[in-house]
Coordinates of C-alpha atoms in Angstrom, one line a residue:
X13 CA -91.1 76.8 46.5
X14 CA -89.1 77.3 43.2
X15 CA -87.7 80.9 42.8
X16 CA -85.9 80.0 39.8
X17 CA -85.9 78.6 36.1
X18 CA -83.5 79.1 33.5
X19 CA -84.7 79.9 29.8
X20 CA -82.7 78.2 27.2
X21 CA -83.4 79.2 23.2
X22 CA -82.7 76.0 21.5
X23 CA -82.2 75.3 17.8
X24 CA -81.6 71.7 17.2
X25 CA -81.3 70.3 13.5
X26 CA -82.0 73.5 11.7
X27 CA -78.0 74.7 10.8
X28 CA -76.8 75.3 14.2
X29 CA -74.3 73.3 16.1
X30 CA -73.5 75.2 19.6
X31 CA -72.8 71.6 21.2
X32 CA -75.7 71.8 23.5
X33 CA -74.2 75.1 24.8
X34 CA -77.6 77.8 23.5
X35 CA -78.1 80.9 24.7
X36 CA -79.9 81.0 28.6
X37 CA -81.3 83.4 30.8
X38 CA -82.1 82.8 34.7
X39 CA -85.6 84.7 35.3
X40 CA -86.5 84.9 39.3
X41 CA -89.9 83.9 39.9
X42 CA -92.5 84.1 42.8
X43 CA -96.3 82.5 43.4
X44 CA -97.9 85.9 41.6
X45 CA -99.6 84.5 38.0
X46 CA -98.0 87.9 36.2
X47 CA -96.2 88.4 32.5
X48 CA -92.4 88.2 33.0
X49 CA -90.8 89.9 29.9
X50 CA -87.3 89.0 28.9
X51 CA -84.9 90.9 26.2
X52 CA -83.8 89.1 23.9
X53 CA -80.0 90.9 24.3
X54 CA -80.1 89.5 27.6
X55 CA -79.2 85.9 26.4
X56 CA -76.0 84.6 26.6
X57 CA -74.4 81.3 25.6
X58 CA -72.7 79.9 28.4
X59 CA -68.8 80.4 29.4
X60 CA -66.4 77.8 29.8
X61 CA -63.6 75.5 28.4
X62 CA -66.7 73.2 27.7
X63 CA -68.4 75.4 25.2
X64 CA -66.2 73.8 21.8
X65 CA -68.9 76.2 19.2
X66 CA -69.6 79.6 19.9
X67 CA -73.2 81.1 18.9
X68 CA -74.8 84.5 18.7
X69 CA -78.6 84.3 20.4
X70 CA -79.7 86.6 16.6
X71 CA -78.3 83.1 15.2
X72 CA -79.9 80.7 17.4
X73 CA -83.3 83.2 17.3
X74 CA -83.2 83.1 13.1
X75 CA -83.5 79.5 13.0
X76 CA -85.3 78.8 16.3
X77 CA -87.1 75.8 17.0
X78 CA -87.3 75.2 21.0
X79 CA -88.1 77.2 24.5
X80 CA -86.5 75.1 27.3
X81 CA -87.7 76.3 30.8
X82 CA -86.3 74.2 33.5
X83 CA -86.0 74.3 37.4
X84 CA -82.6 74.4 38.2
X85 CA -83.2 74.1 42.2
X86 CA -82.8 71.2 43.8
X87 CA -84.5 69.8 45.7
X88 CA -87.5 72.2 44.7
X89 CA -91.4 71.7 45.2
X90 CA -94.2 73.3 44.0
X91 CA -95.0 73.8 40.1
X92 CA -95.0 76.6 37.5
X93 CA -97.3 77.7 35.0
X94 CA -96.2 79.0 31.8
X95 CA -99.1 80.4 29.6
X96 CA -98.3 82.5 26.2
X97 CA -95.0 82.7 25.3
X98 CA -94.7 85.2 22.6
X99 CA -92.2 87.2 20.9
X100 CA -92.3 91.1 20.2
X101 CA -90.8 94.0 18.6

């Protein structure tokens, strides 16, 4: 039931303040277990007169030290497995 989660790169307490505004990506999901692969360039801090510090996602990436996957749909049902998240070149 839940066709969507949002990726949020997070670095809390490590030298970067973006006021809880970090870079996100929405991914679309489905029920297949497959890899999803994500670029990096893809990631964008969130627009808005709410967003008081602005940061670059090479920034927020140099001194990362949180994935946040959440389901955004509501109401949703169903679960998702996340196995081996890893970063390449």
């Amino acid at each position: 039931g839940i066709t969507q989660i949002r990726i949020r790169l997070i670095s809390e307490g490590n030298g970067i303040d973006a006021g809880g505004a970090f870079p996100e990506q929405y991914l679309t999901i489905n029920n297949e277990l497959k890899p999803y692969r994500l670029a990096l360039n893809e990631f964008k801090q969130p627009t808005g007169d709410w967003v008081k510090k602005k940061v670059t996602t090479e920034q927020v990436v140099k001194k990362l030290t949180a994935i946040q996957l959440s389901v955004t749909q509501v109401p949703a049902r169903g679960f998702v497995v996340i196995d081996n998240v890893a970063f390449e070149k």
